[in-house]
Short mmCIF file of C-alpha atoms and ligand atoms in Angstrom, two decimals:
data_model
loop_
_atom_site.label_atom_id
_atom_site.label_comp_id
_atom_site.label_asym_id
_atom_site.label_seq_id
_atom_site.Cartn_x
_atom_site.Cartn_y
_atom_site.Cartn_z
CA UNK A 1 54.19 145.52 175.71
CA UNK A 2 57.64 146.33 174.37
CA UNK A 3 59.57 145.13 171.39
CA UNK A 4 59.24 142.72 169.58
CA UNK A 5 55.42 142.67 170.06
CA UNK A 6 55.24 146.42 169.68
CA UNK A 7 56.69 147.72 166.46
CA UNK A 8 55.86 151.36 165.82
CA UNK A 9 57.19 151.07 162.29
CA UNK A 10 54.18 148.87 161.37
CA UNK A 11 51.99 151.93 160.88
CA UNK A 12 54.65 153.79 158.92
CA UNK A 13 55.00 151.16 156.20
CA UNK A 14 53.22 153.02 153.44
CA UNK A 15 51.57 156.34 152.72
CA UNK A 16 48.03 154.98 153.11
CA UNK A 17 48.71 153.84 156.67
CA UNK A 18 50.54 157.06 157.45
CA UNK A 19 47.58 159.06 156.16
CA UNK A 20 45.24 157.08 158.43
CA UNK A 21 47.13 157.72 161.65
CA UNK A 22 48.22 161.27 160.94
CA UNK A 23 47.55 163.41 164.02
CA UNK A 24 47.79 166.88 162.54
CA UNK A 25 46.47 168.19 159.26
CA UNK A 26 46.84 171.49 157.51
CA UNK A 27 43.96 172.63 155.35
CA UNK A 28 43.73 175.66 153.07
CA UNK A 29 40.96 176.74 155.49
CA UNK A 30 43.64 177.41 158.12
CA UNK A 31 45.60 179.88 156.01
CA UNK A 32 45.58 183.67 155.74
CA UNK A 33 47.56 185.41 152.97
CA UNK A 34 49.24 188.78 153.68
CA UNK A 35 49.14 191.31 150.82
CA UNK A 36 50.70 194.74 150.33
CA UNK A 37 48.95 197.58 148.54
CA UNK A 38 50.28 200.95 147.45
CA UNK A 39 49.02 203.87 145.36
CA UNK A 40 49.55 203.82 141.61
CA UNK A 41 48.23 202.03 138.56
CA UNK A 42 49.18 198.58 137.33
CA UNK A 43 51.81 198.10 140.04
CA UNK A 44 53.08 194.58 140.68
CA UNK A 45 56.59 194.96 141.99
CA UNK A 46 58.31 192.00 143.56
CA UNK A 47 59.67 192.39 147.09
CA UNK A 48 63.31 191.45 146.71
CA UNK A 49 63.67 189.76 150.09
CA UNK A 50 60.32 187.95 149.75
CA UNK A 51 60.35 186.20 146.36
CA UNK A 52 56.88 185.59 144.95
CA UNK A 53 55.38 188.44 147.01
CA UNK A 54 54.57 191.84 145.58
CA UNK A 55 53.50 195.37 146.26
CA UNK A 56 50.26 195.80 144.31
CA UNK A 57 48.15 198.78 143.37
CA UNK A 58 44.43 198.47 143.92
CA UNK A 59 43.47 196.89 140.58
CA UNK A 60 46.33 194.37 140.46
CA UNK A 61 45.58 193.56 144.11
CA UNK A 62 42.03 192.60 143.21
CA UNK A 63 43.34 190.20 140.54
CA UNK A 64 45.64 188.61 143.11
CA UNK A 65 42.82 188.35 145.64
CA UNK A 66 40.72 186.50 143.08
CA UNK A 67 43.43 183.94 142.46
CA UNK A 68 43.97 183.49 146.21
CA UNK A 69 40.27 182.85 146.68
CA UNK A 70 40.28 180.44 143.73
CA UNK A 71 43.13 178.51 145.37
CA UNK A 72 40.84 177.91 148.36
CA UNK A 73 42.34 180.34 150.87
CA UNK A 74 39.53 181.91 152.93
CA UNK A 75 41.22 185.12 154.05
CA UNK A 76 43.73 187.84 153.25
CA UNK A 77 45.30 190.44 155.53
CA UNK A 78 46.01 193.78 153.90
CA UNK A 79 48.91 196.14 154.61
CA UNK A 80 48.96 199.64 153.12
CA UNK A 81 51.81 201.80 151.92
CA UNK A 82 50.68 205.43 151.71
CA UNK A 83 51.52 208.16 149.23
CA UNK A 84 53.03 210.36 151.94
CA UNK A 85 54.16 209.64 155.47
CA UNK A 86 53.96 212.10 158.35
CA UNK A 87 54.50 212.19 162.12
CA UNK A 88 50.92 211.18 162.93
CA UNK A 89 50.41 208.68 160.11
CA UNK A 90 47.36 210.58 158.86
CA UNK A 91 47.01 208.48 155.71
CA UNK A 92 46.22 205.51 157.93
CA UNK A 93 42.82 206.91 158.79
CA UNK A 94 42.07 209.41 156.01
CA UNK A 95 38.75 208.97 154.20
CA UNK A 96 40.51 207.96 151.00
CA UNK A 97 43.10 205.78 152.77
CA UNK A 98 44.82 203.35 150.42
CA UNK A 99 43.64 200.41 152.54
CA UNK A 100 40.03 201.57 152.39
CA UNK A 101 40.14 201.71 148.60
CA UNK A 102 41.76 198.29 148.54
CA UNK A 103 39.11 196.80 150.84
CA UNK A 104 36.31 198.18 148.68
CA UNK A 105 37.87 196.77 145.52
CA UNK A 106 38.54 193.33 146.93
CA UNK A 107 35.13 193.01 148.62
CA UNK A 108 33.39 193.96 145.40
CA UNK A 109 35.25 191.33 143.38
CA UNK A 110 35.39 188.64 146.09
CA UNK A 111 32.41 189.11 148.42
CA UNK A 112 33.00 185.88 150.30
CA UNK A 113 36.73 186.32 150.81
CA UNK A 114 37.40 187.38 154.42
CA UNK A 115 39.25 190.69 154.19
CA UNK A 116 41.25 191.47 157.32
CA UNK A 117 43.13 194.75 157.71
CA UNK A 118 46.29 195.28 159.73
CA UNK A 119 45.73 198.21 162.07
CA UNK A 120 49.02 199.92 162.86
CA UNK A 121 50.75 203.21 162.21
CA UNK A 122 54.32 202.19 161.33
CA UNK A 123 53.62 202.01 157.59
CA UNK A 124 52.18 205.54 157.69
CA UNK A 125 54.51 207.47 160.00
CA UNK A 126 57.65 209.20 158.72
CA UNK A 127 59.57 207.99 161.80
CA UNK A 128 58.44 204.40 161.21
CA UNK A 129 57.18 203.81 164.74
CA UNK A 130 53.82 202.25 165.51
CA UNK A 131 52.35 205.32 167.19
CA UNK A 132 52.69 208.93 168.28
CA UNK A 133 56.27 209.76 169.27
CA UNK A 134 56.80 211.98 172.30
CA UNK A 135 59.63 212.47 174.75
CA UNK A 136 59.28 210.09 177.67
CA UNK A 137 60.14 210.95 181.28
CA UNK A 138 63.82 210.32 180.57
CA UNK A 139 63.76 212.85 177.75
CA UNK A 140 64.04 210.10 175.13
CA UNK A 141 61.64 209.96 172.17
CA UNK A 142 59.23 207.03 172.59
CA UNK A 143 55.79 205.96 171.46
CA UNK A 144 53.09 207.49 173.67
CA UNK A 145 50.57 204.77 174.46
CA UNK A 146 47.39 206.68 175.13
CA UNK A 147 47.82 209.28 172.40
CA UNK A 148 48.28 206.41 169.95
CA UNK A 149 45.02 204.73 170.98
CA UNK A 150 42.93 207.54 169.49
CA UNK A 151 44.63 207.16 166.11
CA UNK A 152 44.34 203.38 166.10
CA UNK A 153 40.64 203.70 166.84
CA UNK A 154 40.21 206.09 163.91
CA UNK A 155 42.12 203.69 161.65
CA UNK A 156 40.09 200.65 162.68
CA UNK A 157 36.84 202.56 162.18
CA UNK A 158 37.93 203.70 158.70
CA UNK A 159 38.77 200.12 157.71
CA UNK A 160 35.53 198.70 159.07
CA UNK A 161 33.43 201.43 157.45
CA UNK A 162 35.11 200.62 154.13
CA UNK A 163 33.90 197.05 154.54
CA UNK A 164 36.74 195.17 156.24
CA UNK A 165 35.45 191.86 157.60
CA UNK A 166 37.88 191.89 160.52
CA UNK A 167 40.46 194.28 161.97
CA UNK A 168 43.84 193.18 163.30
CA UNK A 169 45.69 195.62 165.58
CA UNK A 170 49.44 194.90 165.45
CA UNK A 171 50.83 197.91 167.32
CA UNK A 172 51.16 196.39 170.84
CA UNK A 173 49.80 199.44 172.68
CA UNK A 174 48.16 198.62 176.01
CA UNK A 175 44.39 198.87 175.88
CA UNK A 176 43.98 199.07 172.13
CA UNK A 177 41.71 196.07 171.78
CA UNK A 178 39.26 197.48 174.32
CA UNK A 179 39.37 200.94 172.74
CA UNK A 180 38.75 199.55 169.23
CA UNK A 181 35.99 197.22 170.44
CA UNK A 182 34.16 200.07 172.17
CA UNK A 183 34.44 202.34 169.12
CA UNK A 184 33.23 199.67 166.70
CA UNK A 185 30.27 198.87 168.95
CA UNK A 186 29.35 202.51 169.31
CA UNK A 187 29.52 202.94 165.54
CA UNK A 188 27.03 200.14 164.90
CA UNK A 189 29.72 197.60 163.93
CA UNK A 190 29.43 195.22 166.84
CA UNK A 191 29.62 192.30 164.40
CA UNK A 192 33.14 193.14 163.17
CA UNK A 193 35.59 190.77 164.88
CA UNK A 194 39.03 191.73 166.18
CA UNK A 195 42.05 189.52 165.59
CA UNK A 196 44.60 190.81 168.10
CA UNK A 197 48.34 190.50 167.60
CA UNK A 198 48.45 189.66 171.31
CA UNK A 199 51.90 188.20 171.89
CA UNK A 200 53.96 190.03 169.31
CA UNK A 201 57.66 189.93 170.03
CA UNK A 202 60.38 192.49 169.20
CA UNK A 203 61.85 190.06 166.68
CA UNK A 204 64.78 190.05 164.28
CA UNK A 205 62.54 188.25 161.78
CA UNK A 206 60.52 191.26 160.57
CA UNK A 207 63.23 192.69 158.30
CA UNK A 208 61.86 191.70 154.88
CA UNK A 209 58.37 192.91 155.86
CA UNK A 210 59.80 196.31 156.67
CA UNK A 211 61.25 196.39 153.13
CA UNK A 212 57.86 195.40 151.76
CA UNK A 213 55.92 197.92 153.81
CA UNK A 214 58.70 200.53 153.74
CA UNK A 215 58.29 200.80 157.49
CA UNK A 216 61.60 200.40 159.35
CA UNK A 217 61.89 202.60 162.45
CA UNK A 218 64.01 205.64 161.59
CA UNK A 219 65.54 205.71 165.08
CA UNK A 220 65.72 203.18 167.89
CA UNK A 221 63.72 199.97 167.80
CA UNK A 222 60.34 198.63 168.89
CA UNK A 223 61.50 197.13 172.19
CA UNK A 224 59.48 199.58 174.33
CA UNK A 225 56.21 198.27 172.92
CA UNK A 226 56.74 194.81 171.39
CA UNK A 227 57.46 191.92 173.76
CA UNK A 228 60.88 190.87 174.97
CA UNK A 229 61.73 187.51 173.35
CA UNK A 230 62.76 185.72 176.59
CA UNK A 231 59.31 186.19 178.17
CA UNK A 232 56.66 183.47 178.11
CA UNK A 233 54.47 184.12 181.15
CA UNK A 234 54.07 187.71 180.00
CA UNK A 235 52.63 186.42 176.73
CA UNK A 236 49.88 184.69 178.71
CA UNK A 237 49.07 188.00 180.43
CA UNK A 238 48.94 189.80 177.06
CA UNK A 239 46.59 187.18 175.63
CA UNK A 240 44.36 187.12 178.73
CA UNK A 241 44.03 190.90 178.65
CA UNK A 242 43.20 190.96 174.95
CA UNK A 243 40.48 188.35 175.43
CA UNK A 244 39.10 190.34 178.34
CA UNK A 245 39.10 193.49 176.20
CA UNK A 246 37.10 191.71 173.49
CA UNK A 247 39.54 190.03 171.09
CA UNK A 248 37.81 187.33 169.04
CA UNK A 249 41.01 185.73 167.77
CA UNK A 250 44.40 186.03 169.47
CA UNK A 251 47.78 185.72 167.81
CA UNK A 252 51.35 184.74 168.55
CA UNK A 253 54.05 186.23 166.31
CA UNK A 254 56.55 185.15 164.98
CA UNK A 255 55.78 181.43 164.80
CA UNK A 256 58.72 179.02 164.72
CA UNK A 257 60.91 180.63 167.41
CA UNK A 258 57.75 180.84 169.59
CA UNK A 259 56.17 177.38 169.20
CA UNK A 260 56.34 177.01 172.99
CA UNK A 261 54.23 180.16 173.36
CA UNK A 262 51.71 178.82 170.84
CA UNK A 263 51.47 175.56 172.78
CA UNK A 264 51.02 177.30 176.13
CA UNK A 265 48.38 179.60 174.70
CA UNK A 266 46.49 176.70 173.07
CA UNK A 267 46.48 174.81 176.38
CA UNK A 268 45.35 177.77 178.40
CA UNK A 269 42.84 179.69 176.28
CA UNK A 270 39.77 178.62 174.35
CA UNK A 271 39.74 181.54 171.89
CA UNK A 272 40.77 180.72 168.31
CA UNK A 273 44.53 181.03 168.08
CA UNK A 274 46.47 182.39 165.11
CA UNK A 275 50.22 182.33 164.51
CA UNK A 276 52.10 184.58 162.10
CA UNK A 277 54.91 182.87 160.22
CA UNK A 278 56.68 186.14 159.47
CA UNK A 279 58.66 187.57 156.61
CA UNK A 280 62.13 186.69 157.93
CA UNK A 281 61.15 183.10 158.64
CA UNK A 282 59.83 182.84 155.08
CA UNK A 283 62.81 184.63 153.52
CA UNK A 284 65.30 182.32 155.22
CA UNK A 285 63.72 179.23 153.65
CA UNK A 286 63.38 180.97 150.28
CA UNK A 287 67.07 181.89 150.30
CA UNK A 288 68.14 178.37 151.22
CA UNK A 289 65.87 176.94 148.54
CA UNK A 290 67.26 179.33 145.92
CA UNK A 291 70.70 177.98 146.73
CA UNK A 292 69.48 174.41 146.37
CA UNK A 293 70.12 173.76 150.06
CA UNK A 294 66.57 172.91 151.04
CA UNK A 295 63.40 171.64 149.33
CA UNK A 296 61.03 174.59 149.67
CA UNK A 297 57.76 172.70 149.34
CA UNK A 298 58.66 170.02 151.86
CA UNK A 299 60.10 172.57 154.27
CA UNK A 300 57.05 174.82 153.97
CA UNK A 301 54.57 172.02 154.58
CA UNK A 302 56.62 170.71 157.51
CA UNK A 303 56.70 174.20 159.05
CA UNK A 304 52.96 174.78 158.59
CA UNK A 305 52.26 171.35 160.10
CA UNK A 306 54.52 172.13 163.07
CA UNK A 307 52.70 175.39 163.74
CA UNK A 308 49.35 173.57 163.68
CA UNK A 309 50.75 170.76 165.85
CA UNK A 310 51.88 173.35 168.41
CA UNK A 311 48.24 174.39 168.67
CA UNK A 312 47.55 177.21 166.22
CA UNK A 313 44.18 177.14 164.47
CA UNK A 314 45.10 179.72 161.86
CA UNK A 315 48.39 180.59 160.17
CA UNK A 316 49.24 183.88 158.53
CA UNK A 317 51.78 182.88 155.91
CA UNK A 318 53.32 184.17 152.70
CA UNK A 319 52.97 180.59 151.42
CA UNK A 320 49.18 180.62 151.80
CA UNK A 321 48.30 180.62 148.12
CA UNK A 322 50.97 178.14 147.06
CA UNK A 323 50.42 175.90 150.07
CA UNK A 324 46.69 175.76 149.36
CA UNK A 325 47.54 174.38 145.92
CA UNK A 326 50.09 171.91 147.33
CA UNK A 327 47.57 170.71 149.92
CA UNK A 328 44.79 170.08 147.46
CA UNK A 329 46.79 168.06 144.92
CA UNK A 330 47.42 164.41 145.78
CA UNK A 331 51.10 163.55 145.99
C1 PBG B 1 53.13 196.26 161.72
C2 PBG B 1 53.49 194.86 161.39
C3 PBG B 1 54.76 194.28 161.25
C4 PBG B 1 54.54 192.96 160.83
C5 PBG B 1 53.16 192.79 160.78
N1 PBG B 1 52.53 193.97 161.15
C6 PBG B 1 56.12 194.84 161.33
C7 PBG B 1 56.71 195.28 162.58
O1 PBG B 1 56.15 195.15 163.67
O2 PBG B 1 57.81 195.82 162.47
C8 PBG B 1 55.60 191.96 160.48
C9 PBG B 1 55.17 190.86 159.60
C10 PBG B 1 56.27 190.09 158.97
O3 PBG B 1 57.48 190.27 159.27
O4 PBG B 1 55.95 189.26 158.12
N2 PBG B 1 53.46 196.69 162.98
#
């Protein structure tokens, strides 16, 4: 049944036909919007390397959350920037933690918006690493896995007690999903789901986020805890372990350079799969668009479609609010 009987162009002739045979769709329901919150009043300061994204204070954050919900996006993920940083990141799990105040404010104004919190220490530590730094057996400062677990557990509990609908550990310590699950269950919060940053790579694409969250490592890098980019089978082991430890949603991060990992994970696991289209991926398109080199809207929708086509159910993206608007207006 080859040419000329078969003509694949027949079903591409017009937009109606293309709509009918489209294999992959992106809906606002698939999107999660990251937001940054810091102490202060009336703060809305644009992140230079992430145009259209801001650091908010709690009240301005609530306004933004309302408009995100109104655009049809079901969820936000919150990142906190503390007043003061210290070696143990104590403001991550303090009673009056910035994130906890933010969660309370957003939940009050938007009760049906799903409020997810990022659970990690790098925004709160003065050294910028995702855990407790100790000398390792070679005498080199490194993040101590098991000492970090206790702090992550405290942080997740503080977020959940403040009303977070879901917690999302992004630190890449071994065993943190199990530790957080056990602590939530013991604290009467067995119905709070965990979205695990399961296959999170030591990527060059996190730069703009580290500006936004003021969280770059002050020495070294994150290669001893985040995954090595060449590894794919290891990602399957990370995801399998997180599911075993009780993760409800698993994540691959970043997205575009790791579409093969997303596809493998979607084929292998039945848990809902998220992908994080990260700050550097977003900033690159924004910069090209600002120069007139690329059409931002078309590029963004093509990228989001590609991530869904690779097998992701959910996408964390800085385009979430805008994309939800683009997706609901007819071309
Ligand atoms: C915290 C965290 C990071 C990102 C999400 N959670 C930064 C990092 O690991 O350095 C990056 C998100 C982005 O680049 O958009 N550990």
